[in-house]
């Protein structure tokens, strides 16, 4: 079933297109594959990037929208990604990057497209665990800038995933949350008093 990819804010897309058209921005990017790309590079698959700052014993805290990420495609493959961020003046280009999350995002999206149920794809970052997941939100018409993972939503951890969490395996939020909660909860030191 096709994914319902939310439209990115027009200023975010424009900022990425402007950066791609800037020889200085591309040349100064720490992305050899983007600098060496032959042919036109186009931003595709805009995904809102939500950050989960805290996981409490009671479950997920609210997520916050941190930006929009675009895969930069040249020919038949993604060669890099571009992040945008919200500034006081609106959406602005942040940076280009490459690495394992670019390929892993593309792979997870292909996995998601093979599922029977429709989803709205998002990215969910869990900084406390150095973890990034493809978040498949069940409410396909929801505002992509808001919300939090529902128990029935799916999370596909991107590679590299934290030890003990399988990358590219879809998990219901209700199944993965206890693992994340346990991992993110600091263990009291022996002999310390609460």
XYZ file of N, CA, C and O in Angstrom:
776
model
N 0.855 -1.166 0.000
C 0.000 0.000 0.000
C 0.902 1.231 0.000
O 1.874 1.266 0.737
N 0.592 2.197 -0.804
C 1.472 3.369 -0.860
C 1.453 4.161 0.447
O 0.441 4.225 1.133
N 2.586 4.732 0.738
C 2.680 5.607 1.905
C 2.057 6.949 1.555
O 2.098 7.386 0.411
N 1.493 7.590 2.544
C 0.922 8.924 2.368
C 1.959 9.926 2.868
O 1.929 10.326 4.030
N 2.889 10.291 1.995
C 3.981 11.198 2.361
C 3.409 12.602 2.497
O 2.813 13.127 1.556
N 3.585 13.213 3.675
C 3.035 14.556 3.871
C 3.825 15.585 3.063
O 5.032 15.423 2.866
N 3.150 16.629 2.602
C 3.901 17.668 1.881
C 4.740 18.483 2.870
O 4.284 18.813 3.961
N 5.953 18.761 2.472
C 6.829 19.607 3.305
C 6.382 21.054 3.167
O 5.793 21.435 2.156
N 6.642 21.877 4.169
C 6.359 23.303 4.016
C 7.122 23.842 2.800
O 8.305 23.531 2.609
N 6.449 24.633 1.984
C 7.073 25.164 0.762
C 8.389 25.889 1.040
O 9.358 25.702 0.294
N 8.498 26.700 2.115
C 9.787 27.366 2.373
C 10.918 26.378 2.678
O 12.073 26.635 2.350
N 10.598 25.241 3.299
C 11.635 24.236 3.578
C 12.156 23.663 2.268
O 13.371 23.554 2.061
N 11.254 23.303 1.369
C 11.665 22.774 0.067
C 12.457 23.815 -0.721
O 13.506 23.503 -1.286
N 11.985 25.055 -0.720
C 12.709 26.119 -1.445
C 14.118 26.295 -0.902
O 15.065 26.492 -1.664
N 14.274 26.213 0.421
C 15.611 26.403 1.005
C 16.561 25.288 0.570
O 17.740 25.531 0.328
N 16.055 24.058 0.441
C 16.891 22.942 -0.012
C 17.232 23.115 -1.490
O 18.378 22.907 -1.903
N 16.249 23.503 -2.293
C 16.505 23.734 -3.716
C 17.536 24.836 -3.918
O 18.426 24.725 -4.772
N 17.452 25.890 -3.109
C 18.423 26.987 -3.185
C 19.820 26.488 -2.824
O 20.799 26.796 -3.506
N 19.909 25.669 -1.765
C 21.214 25.132 -1.360
C 21.781 24.207 -2.432
O 22.980 24.248 -2.717
N 20.925 23.388 -3.037
C 21.402 22.502 -4.108
C 21.896 23.288 -5.313
O 22.808 22.857 -6.010
N 21.294 24.454 -5.542
C 21.702 25.293 -6.659
C 22.898 26.168 -6.363
O 23.397 26.871 -7.244
N 23.380 26.132 -5.132
C 24.516 26.954 -4.729
C 25.806 26.138 -4.802
O 26.007 25.227 -3.988
N 26.690 26.462 -5.739
C 27.958 25.713 -5.810
C 28.731 25.779 -4.496
O 29.377 24.807 -4.107
N 28.635 26.883 -3.800
C 29.355 27.024 -2.525
C 28.795 26.070 -1.483
O 29.553 25.376 -0.800
N 27.475 26.010 -1.342
C 26.863 25.128 -0.341
C 27.198 23.671 -0.624
O 27.522 22.912 0.297
N 27.138 23.265 -1.879
C 27.432 21.875 -2.232
C 28.923 21.590 -2.054
O 29.306 20.565 -1.494
N 29.776 22.503 -2.491
C 31.228 22.303 -2.391
C 31.680 22.228 -0.933
O 32.560 21.458 -0.585
N 31.075 23.035 -0.061
C 31.492 23.063 1.340
C 30.837 21.979 2.189
O 31.203 21.797 3.341
N 29.873 21.266 1.626
C 29.216 20.196 2.369
C 30.191 19.046 2.598
O 31.040 18.760 1.759
N 30.041 18.399 3.739
C 30.889 17.245 4.052
C 30.258 15.983 3.467
O 30.041 14.997 4.165
N 29.950 16.056 2.179
C 29.289 14.953 1.498
C 29.987 14.684 0.168
O 29.559 15.185 -0.862
N 31.055 13.881 0.179
C 31.770 13.602 -1.067
C 30.862 13.054 -2.166
O 31.033 13.380 -3.333
N 29.878 12.219 -1.789
C 29.018 11.637 -2.826
C 28.135 12.696 -3.482
O 27.845 12.602 -4.668
N 27.741 13.715 -2.746
C 26.947 14.800 -3.341
C 27.830 15.660 -4.237
O 27.447 16.023 -5.347
N 29.035 15.964 -3.776
C 29.955 16.767 -4.588
C 30.343 16.048 -5.869
O 30.549 16.673 -6.907
N 30.434 14.716 -5.824
C 30.862 13.944 -6.992
C 29.700 13.508 -7.881
O 29.924 12.909 -8.922
N 28.478 13.814 -7.471
C 27.304 13.346 -8.216
C 27.295 13.909 -9.633
O 27.583 15.088 -9.850
N 26.974 13.043 -10.564
C 26.861 13.442 -11.967
C 25.382 13.616 -12.285
O 24.578 12.751 -11.974
N 25.038 14.722 -12.896
C 23.645 14.960 -13.249
C 22.923 15.752 -12.177
O 23.495 16.083 -11.136
N 21.651 16.026 -12.416
C 20.901 16.847 -11.470
C 20.593 16.100 -10.171
O 20.309 14.906 -10.185
N 20.689 16.813 -9.072
C 20.332 16.276 -7.759
C 18.986 16.882 -7.378
O 18.803 18.093 -7.469
N 18.074 16.019 -6.951
C 16.731 16.501 -6.610
C 16.338 16.057 -5.205
O 16.619 14.928 -4.804
N 15.686 16.949 -4.461
C 15.199 16.574 -3.129
C 13.893 15.794 -3.258
O 12.993 16.191 -3.984
N 13.828 14.659 -2.582
C 12.646 13.809 -2.620
C 12.326 13.300 -1.225
O 13.134 13.417 -0.316
N 11.169 12.691 -1.102
C 10.706 12.057 0.122
C 10.879 12.957 1.351
O 11.670 12.673 2.247
N 10.150 14.058 1.413
C 10.239 14.910 2.591
C 9.642 14.200 3.811
O 8.527 13.682 3.747
N 10.410 14.123 4.871
C 9.937 13.480 6.097
C 10.095 14.434 7.269
O 11.185 14.979 7.489
N 9.020 14.640 8.041
C 9.161 15.449 9.248
C 10.013 14.679 10.262
O 9.857 13.465 10.409
N 10.909 15.376 10.915
C 11.780 14.762 11.923
C 11.280 15.196 13.296
O 11.348 16.373 13.651
N 10.767 14.225 14.031
C 10.294 14.476 15.393
C 11.348 13.970 16.367
O 12.006 12.960 16.107
N 11.481 14.655 17.481
C 12.455 14.270 18.503
C 11.708 13.888 19.768
O 10.796 14.593 20.208
N 12.092 12.768 20.319
C 11.555 12.291 21.588
C 12.636 12.541 22.630
O 13.614 11.798 22.709
N 12.492 13.636 23.372
C 13.528 14.019 24.325
C 13.552 13.144 25.569
O 14.607 12.911 26.146
N 12.374 12.713 25.996
C 12.320 11.926 27.237
C 11.346 10.771 27.077
O 10.305 10.906 26.457
N 11.716 9.657 27.654
C 10.799 8.532 27.792
C 10.653 8.327 29.291
O 11.638 8.117 29.990
N 9.442 8.436 29.773
C 9.208 8.280 31.212
C 8.723 6.863 31.492
O 8.371 6.116 30.581
N 8.682 6.495 32.763
C 8.175 5.177 33.146
C 6.717 5.015 32.717
O 6.242 3.911 32.494
N 6.001 6.129 32.596
C 4.602 6.090 32.182
C 4.460 5.957 30.664
O 3.371 5.730 30.161
N 5.525 6.142 29.936
C 5.454 6.025 28.484
C 6.139 7.182 27.795
O 7.061 7.793 28.333
N 5.666 7.487 26.600
C 6.277 8.529 25.785
C 5.932 9.912 26.293
O 4.787 10.173 26.649
N 6.911 10.776 26.303
C 6.600 12.181 26.499
C 6.237 12.712 25.117
O 6.385 12.025 24.125
N 5.764 13.898 25.045
C 5.394 14.462 23.749
C 6.628 14.585 22.859
O 7.741 14.752 23.343
N 6.402 14.477 21.577
C 7.483 14.696 20.630
C 7.415 16.141 20.164
O 6.403 16.807 20.325
N 8.525 16.592 19.613
C 8.537 17.944 19.045
C 9.108 17.858 17.633
O 10.000 17.046 17.357
N 8.567 18.672 16.749
C 9.063 18.721 15.378
C 10.381 19.479 15.378
O 10.451 20.625 15.819
N 11.438 18.834 14.874
C 12.755 19.466 14.855
C 13.135 19.951 13.463
O 14.014 20.792 13.326
N 12.485 19.424 12.432
C 12.826 19.831 11.078
C 12.207 18.917 10.054
O 11.382 18.060 10.370
N 12.614 19.118 8.823
C 12.211 18.255 7.712
C 13.472 17.758 7.040
O 14.437 18.515 6.867
N 13.462 16.483 6.665
C 14.612 15.870 5.993
C 14.177 15.441 4.595
O 13.107 14.870 4.412
N 15.032 15.728 3.627
C 14.806 15.339 2.238
C 15.937 14.426 1.810
O 17.101 14.724 2.077
N 15.613 13.326 1.144
C 16.661 12.525 0.519
C 17.033 13.222 -0.780
O 16.168 13.688 -1.521
N 18.318 13.319 -1.044
C 18.807 13.955 -2.268
C 19.147 12.844 -3.244
O 20.065 12.061 -3.020
N 18.385 12.788 -4.322
C 18.539 11.721 -5.312
C 19.276 12.243 -6.528
O 19.036 13.344 -6.995
N 20.183 11.417 -6.992
C 20.898 11.697 -8.229
C 20.845 10.407 -9.032
O 21.398 9.383 -8.599
N 20.142 10.443 -10.135
C 19.945 9.214 -10.892
C 18.998 8.296 -10.150
O 17.952 8.712 -9.664
N 19.410 7.041 -9.973
C 18.520 6.054 -9.365
C 18.786 5.804 -7.882
O 18.273 4.858 -7.310
N 19.590 6.647 -7.249
C 19.866 6.394 -5.820
C 19.977 7.696 -5.028
O 20.279 8.758 -5.577
N 19.739 7.565 -3.733
C 19.925 8.701 -2.831
C 21.411 8.815 -2.531
O 22.049 7.828 -2.153
N 21.981 9.993 -2.724
C 23.414 10.194 -2.486
C 23.681 10.956 -1.196
O 24.795 10.956 -0.697
N 22.660 11.613 -0.676
C 22.820 12.414 0.541
C 21.433 12.743 1.072
O 20.421 12.301 0.530
N 21.403 13.531 2.122
C 20.148 14.044 2.667
C 20.368 15.505 3.023
O 21.504 15.953 3.199
N 19.275 16.236 3.096
C 19.325 17.648 3.484
C 18.341 17.857 4.626
O 17.202 17.388 4.563
N 18.796 18.519 5.667
C 17.932 18.861 6.791
C 17.590 20.334 6.746
O 18.430 21.167 6.368
N 16.363 20.627 7.161
C 15.936 22.008 7.342
C 15.532 22.176 8.798
O 15.280 21.187 9.501
N 15.494 23.424 9.229
C 15.109 23.693 10.612
C 14.234 24.936 10.648
O 14.288 25.780 9.741
N 13.436 25.024 11.690
C 12.562 26.175 11.864
C 13.322 27.262 12.618
O 13.881 27.019 13.683
N 13.391 28.440 12.024
C 14.063 29.582 12.636
C 13.005 30.642 12.931
O 11.853 30.510 12.493
N 13.342 31.702 13.628
C 12.359 32.778 13.853
C 11.836 33.375 12.548
O 10.738 33.924 12.513
N 12.601 33.244 11.467
C 12.172 33.767 10.168
C 11.481 32.715 9.300
O 11.167 32.976 8.143
N 11.278 31.512 9.821
C 10.635 30.454 9.053
C 11.595 29.308 8.783
O 12.650 29.201 9.396
N 11.219 28.443 7.840
C 12.029 27.271 7.530
C 13.280 27.665 6.763
O 13.208 28.471 5.844
N 14.421 27.058 7.151
C 15.700 27.373 6.514
C 16.518 26.094 6.354
O 16.423 25.164 7.164
N 17.327 26.066 5.307
C 18.252 24.957 5.087
C 19.225 24.889 6.260
O 19.736 25.905 6.715
N 19.509 23.676 6.739
C 20.456 23.490 7.824
C 21.775 22.921 7.297
O 22.804 23.563 7.406
N 21.733 21.711 6.719
C 22.965 21.102 6.230
C 22.669 19.887 5.356
O 21.583 19.313 5.416
N 23.675 19.510 4.554
C 23.669 18.255 3.812
C 24.452 17.241 4.631
O 25.365 17.606 5.370
N 24.129 15.974 4.492
C 24.938 14.930 5.123
C 24.764 13.631 4.342
O 23.860 13.495 3.517
N 25.652 12.714 4.592
C 25.548 11.367 4.023
C 25.894 10.392 5.126
O 26.194 10.787 6.246
N 25.845 9.124 4.817
C 26.167 8.117 5.820
C 25.117 7.025 5.846
O 24.229 6.967 4.988
N 25.193 6.154 6.845
C 24.335 4.973 6.864
C 22.839 5.287 6.965
O 22.020 4.523 6.465
N 22.472 6.392 7.591
C 21.041 6.688 7.736
C 20.372 7.012 6.403
O 19.171 6.838 6.250
N 21.123 7.477 5.421
C 20.539 7.779 4.109
C 20.071 6.484 3.458
O 18.913 6.344 3.051
N 20.957 5.507 3.367
C 20.628 4.210 2.759
C 19.585 3.491 3.611
O 18.643 2.887 3.090
N 19.734 3.558 4.917
C 18.819 2.878 5.821
C 17.404 3.461 5.724
O 16.418 2.721 5.781
N 17.293 4.780 5.568
C 15.981 5.402 5.411
C 15.317 4.908 4.136
O 14.136 4.531 4.136
N 16.075 4.876 3.067
C 15.540 4.407 1.791
C 15.063 2.953 1.908
O 13.985 2.596 1.433
N 15.835 2.127 2.575
C 15.459 0.717 2.750
C 14.198 0.587 3.602
O 13.299 -0.199 3.280
N 14.110 1.333 4.692
C 12.943 1.262 5.573
C 11.679 1.739 4.853
O 10.599 1.178 5.047
N 11.808 2.745 4.018
C 10.653 3.230 3.248
C 10.186 2.145 2.280
O 8.975 1.917 2.127
N 11.120 1.443 1.660
C 10.740 0.334 0.767
C 10.012 -0.759 1.544
O 9.019 -1.318 1.075
N 10.490 -1.057 2.759
C 9.807 -2.033 3.606
C 8.388 -1.564 3.906
O 7.439 -2.346 3.837
N 8.243 -0.300 4.248
C 6.939 0.248 4.621
C 5.961 0.228 3.452
O 4.765 0.004 3.644
N 6.476 0.448 2.248
C 5.597 0.449 1.076
C 5.014 -0.937 0.806
O 3.990 -1.058 0.141
N 5.631 -1.984 1.315
C 5.138 -3.342 1.107
C 4.075 -3.749 2.131
O 3.471 -4.808 1.998
N 3.839 -2.920 3.130
C 2.840 -3.239 4.157
C 1.432 -3.084 3.593
O 1.204 -2.333 2.648
N 0.492 -3.781 4.205
C -0.898 -3.757 3.734
C -1.669 -2.523 4.188
O -2.613 -2.113 3.549
N -1.289 -1.942 5.306
C -2.020 -0.811 5.872
C -1.382 0.508 5.429
O -0.159 0.599 5.341
N -2.191 1.540 5.166
C -1.606 2.835 4.819
C -1.034 3.529 6.054
O -1.583 3.415 7.149
N 0.081 4.222 5.862
C 0.731 4.960 6.945
C 1.241 6.298 6.428
O 1.494 6.465 5.235
N 1.428 7.220 7.364
C 2.103 8.488 7.072
C 3.526 8.333 7.617
O 3.709 8.149 8.827
N 4.555 8.380 6.749
C 5.917 8.193 7.235
C 6.482 9.467 7.869
O 6.257 10.577 7.385
N 7.190 9.263 8.943
C 7.888 10.331 9.668
C 9.196 9.733 10.171
O 9.369 8.522 10.163
N 10.070 10.566 10.654
C 11.265 10.089 11.340
C 11.121 10.439 12.808
O 10.637 11.523 13.150
N 11.542 9.522 13.662
C 11.517 9.764 15.106
C 12.923 9.546 15.633
O 13.482 8.452 15.524
N 13.490 10.603 16.178
C 14.830 10.556 16.754
C 14.713 10.396 18.268
O 13.923 11.090 18.908
N 15.497 9.477 18.811
C 15.556 9.268 20.259
C 17.003 9.553 20.669
O 17.831 8.645 20.747
N 17.328 10.832 20.898
C 18.734 11.196 21.159
C 19.352 10.467 22.341
O 20.534 10.143 22.309
N 18.574 10.193 23.368
C 19.108 9.517 24.548
C 19.629 8.123 24.254
O 20.426 7.576 25.024
N 19.189 7.534 23.156
C 19.643 6.201 22.774
C 20.439 6.215 21.471
O 20.766 5.154 20.943
N 20.708 7.406 20.944
C 21.380 7.535 19.647
C 20.649 6.677 18.606
O 21.254 5.875 17.903
N 19.340 6.866 18.548
C 18.496 6.011 17.718
C 17.621 6.850 16.804
O 17.075 7.871 17.209
N 17.501 6.397 15.552
C 16.605 7.029 14.588
C 15.719 5.940 14.016
O 16.201 4.850 13.671
N 14.414 6.213 13.951
C 13.474 5.235 13.420
C 12.610 5.875 12.342
O 12.372 7.085 12.353
N 12.135 5.025 11.430
C 11.070 5.442 10.542
C 9.795 5.191 11.325
O 9.520 4.060 11.752
N 9.036 6.231 11.560
C 7.796 6.173 12.339
C 6.652 6.124 11.346
O 6.473 7.051 10.560
N 5.903 5.050 11.377
C 4.760 4.892 10.484
C 3.497 5.190 11.279
O 3.035 4.361 12.074
N 2.976 6.390 11.059
C 1.823 6.887 11.808
C 0.543 6.431 11.113
O 0.389 6.602 9.908
N -0.380 5.846 11.886
C -1.606 5.297 11.324
C -2.611 6.319 10.845
O -3.468 6.013 10.020
N -2.531 7.549 11.350
C -3.467 8.595 10.923
C -2.866 9.309 9.717
O -2.132 10.286 9.859
N -3.199 8.828 8.518
C -2.539 9.329 7.311
C -2.889 10.777 6.992
O -2.129 11.457 6.298
N -4.016 11.273 7.500
C -4.407 12.655 7.211
C -3.995 13.621 8.327
O -4.304 14.812 8.259
N -3.285 13.134 9.335
C -2.884 13.968 10.469
C -1.900 15.045 10.037
O -1.184 14.892 9.046
N -1.860 16.131 10.810
C -0.861 17.178 10.599
C 0.501 16.568 10.908
O 0.754 16.125 12.031
N 1.381 16.529 9.920
C 2.689 15.883 10.069
C 3.578 16.573 11.092
O 4.556 15.994 11.556
N 3.249 17.801 11.452
C 4.078 18.551 12.393
C 3.697 18.273 13.847
O 4.375 18.734 14.751
N 2.635 17.520 14.067
C 2.153 17.335 15.439
C 1.922 15.871 15.754
O 1.930 15.026 14.879
N 1.678 15.621 17.025
C 1.304 14.293 17.467
C 2.423 13.551 18.156
O 3.538 14.037 18.276
N 2.071 12.381 18.630
C 3.050 11.487 19.243
C 2.730 10.069 18.806
O 1.614 9.800 18.345
N 3.671 9.164 18.914
C 3.428 7.796 18.449
C 2.274 7.138 19.208
O 2.259 7.119 20.439
N 1.317 6.617 18.462
C 0.215 5.863 19.048
C 0.686 4.427 19.270
O 1.611 3.954 18.611
N 0.037 3.733 20.188
C 0.434 2.356 20.527
C 0.440 1.441 19.314
O 1.245 0.513 19.227
N -0.438 1.707 18.343
C -0.538 0.843 17.164
C 0.333 1.303 16.002
O 0.400 0.625 14.976
N 0.979 2.448 16.123
C 1.909 2.902 15.088
C 3.093 1.939 15.032
O 3.383 1.231 16.001
N 3.799 1.950 13.906
C 4.982 1.114 13.762
C 6.247 1.970 13.788
O 6.253 3.097 13.294
N 7.297 1.410 14.358
C 8.619 2.023 14.337
C 9.571 1.021 13.692
O 9.611 -0.146 14.088
N 10.317 1.491 12.698
C 11.342 0.656 12.063
C 12.686 1.299 12.380
O 13.035 2.337 11.811
N 13.444 0.733 13.343
C 14.748 1.299 13.677
C 15.674 1.284 12.461
O 15.752 0.290 11.739
N 16.345 2.404 12.242
C 17.300 2.497 11.138
C 18.658 2.002 11.601
O 19.000 2.073 12.780
N 19.430 1.512 10.656
C 20.779 1.036 10.955
C 21.752 2.210 10.875
O 21.632 3.027 9.973
N 22.658 2.324 11.816
C 22.899 1.416 12.926
C 21.926 1.671 14.077
O 21.693 2.817 14.459
N 21.371 0.589 14.595
C 20.460 0.661 15.742
C 21.254 0.378 17.019
O 22.332 -0.223 16.957
N 20.725 0.803 18.165
C 21.422 0.504 19.424
C 21.543 -1.010 19.635
O 20.716 -1.775 19.128
N 22.545 -1.450 20.364
C 22.703 -2.886 20.632
C 21.426 -3.478 21.222
O 20.778 -2.868 22.071
N 21.055 -4.649 20.729
C 19.874 -5.336 21.247
C 18.572 -4.939 20.581
O 17.523 -5.513 20.876
N 18.605 -3.962 19.682
C 17.407 -3.551 18.947
C 17.678 -3.827 17.473
O 18.647 -3.332 16.912
N 16.826 -4.633 16.868
C 17.029 -5.034 15.472
C 16.679 -3.904 14.519
O 15.568 -3.379 14.560
N 17.631 -3.563 13.673
C 17.371 -2.578 12.624
C 16.510 -3.230 11.551
O 16.578 -4.437 11.331
N 15.687 -2.432 10.926
C 14.845 -2.852 9.807
C 13.847 -3.941 10.173
O 13.448 -4.727 9.331
N 13.438 -3.964 11.416
C 12.354 -4.844 11.855
C 11.263 -3.937 12.387
O 11.507 -3.129 13.287
N 10.070 -4.058 11.811
C 8.950 -3.219 12.254
C 8.462 -3.677 13.627
O 8.252 -4.865 13.856
N 8.326 -2.704 14.526
C 7.836 -2.964 15.881
C 6.623 -2.066 16.128
O 6.667 -0.877 15.781
N 5.587 -2.611 16.754
C 4.504 -1.739 17.220
C 5.087 -0.890 18.352
O 5.934 -1.347 19.121
N 4.625 0.349 18.447
C 5.100 1.234 19.516
C 4.884 0.563 20.866
O 5.755 0.603 21.743
N 3.733 -0.085 21.044
C 3.419 -0.733 22.322
C 4.411 -1.845 22.674
O 4.623 -2.144 23.848
N 5.055 -2.456 21.663
C 6.039 -3.507 21.910
C 7.434 -2.942 22.140
O 8.197 -3.457 22.957
N 7.786 -1.897 21.395
C 9.137 -1.348 21.487
C 9.289 -0.383 22.659
O 10.372 -0.255 23.223
N 8.191 0.257 23.053
C 8.265 1.251 24.132
C 8.847 0.701 25.435
O 9.708 1.340 26.028
N 8.431 -0.488 25.896
C 9.037 -0.990 27.144
C 10.558 -1.167 27.037
O 11.285 -0.913 27.987
N 11.036 -1.582 25.863
C 12.479 -1.746 25.654
C 13.162 -0.378 25.721
O 14.191 -0.211 26.384
N 12.569 0.608 25.040
C 13.151 1.954 25.040
C 13.115 2.559 26.438
O 14.067 3.213 26.863
N 12.003 2.349 27.153
C 11.866 2.890 28.506
C 12.946 2.319 29.412
O 13.606 3.043 30.153
N 13.151 1.003 29.324
C 14.169 0.350 30.153
C 15.556 0.872 29.806
O 16.370 1.145 30.699
N 15.825 1.034 28.507
C 17.134 1.507 28.069
C 17.383 2.955 28.456
O 18.501 3.342 28.752
N 16.333 3.780 28.403
C 16.503 5.218 28.623
C 16.434 5.593 30.094
O 16.807 6.695 30.460
N 15.958 4.695 30.939
C 15.843 4.985 32.369
C 17.194 4.752 33.033
O 17.730 3.651 32.962
N 17.749 5.796 33.664
C 19.053 5.608 34.321
C 18.948 4.578 35.454
O 17.979 4.571 36.208
N 19.922 3.717 35.556
C 19.975 2.724 36.620
C 20.644 3.384 37.829
O 21.711 3.969 37.701
N 19.983 3.305 39.022
C 20.611 3.921 40.198
C 21.942 3.237 40.529
O 22.089 2.028 40.364
N 22.899 4.017 40.960
C 24.196 3.476 41.352
C 24.052 2.701 42.654
O 23.245 3.046 43.519
N 24.841 1.645 42.787
C 24.821 0.880 44.039
C 25.215 1.785 45.189
O 26.148 2.569 45.100
N 24.489 1.659 46.274
C 24.812 2.445 47.445
C 24.250 3.848 47.426
O 24.367 4.582 48.393
N 23.622 4.265 46.325
C 23.039 5.625 46.313
C 21.648 5.559 46.896
O 20.948 4.538 46.837
N 21.242 6.619 47.509
C 19.919 6.692 48.136
C 19.051 7.631 47.330
O 19.476 8.712 46.946
N 17.822 7.213 47.099
C 16.891 8.024 46.327
C 16.237 9.061 47.191
O 16.048 8.944 48.328
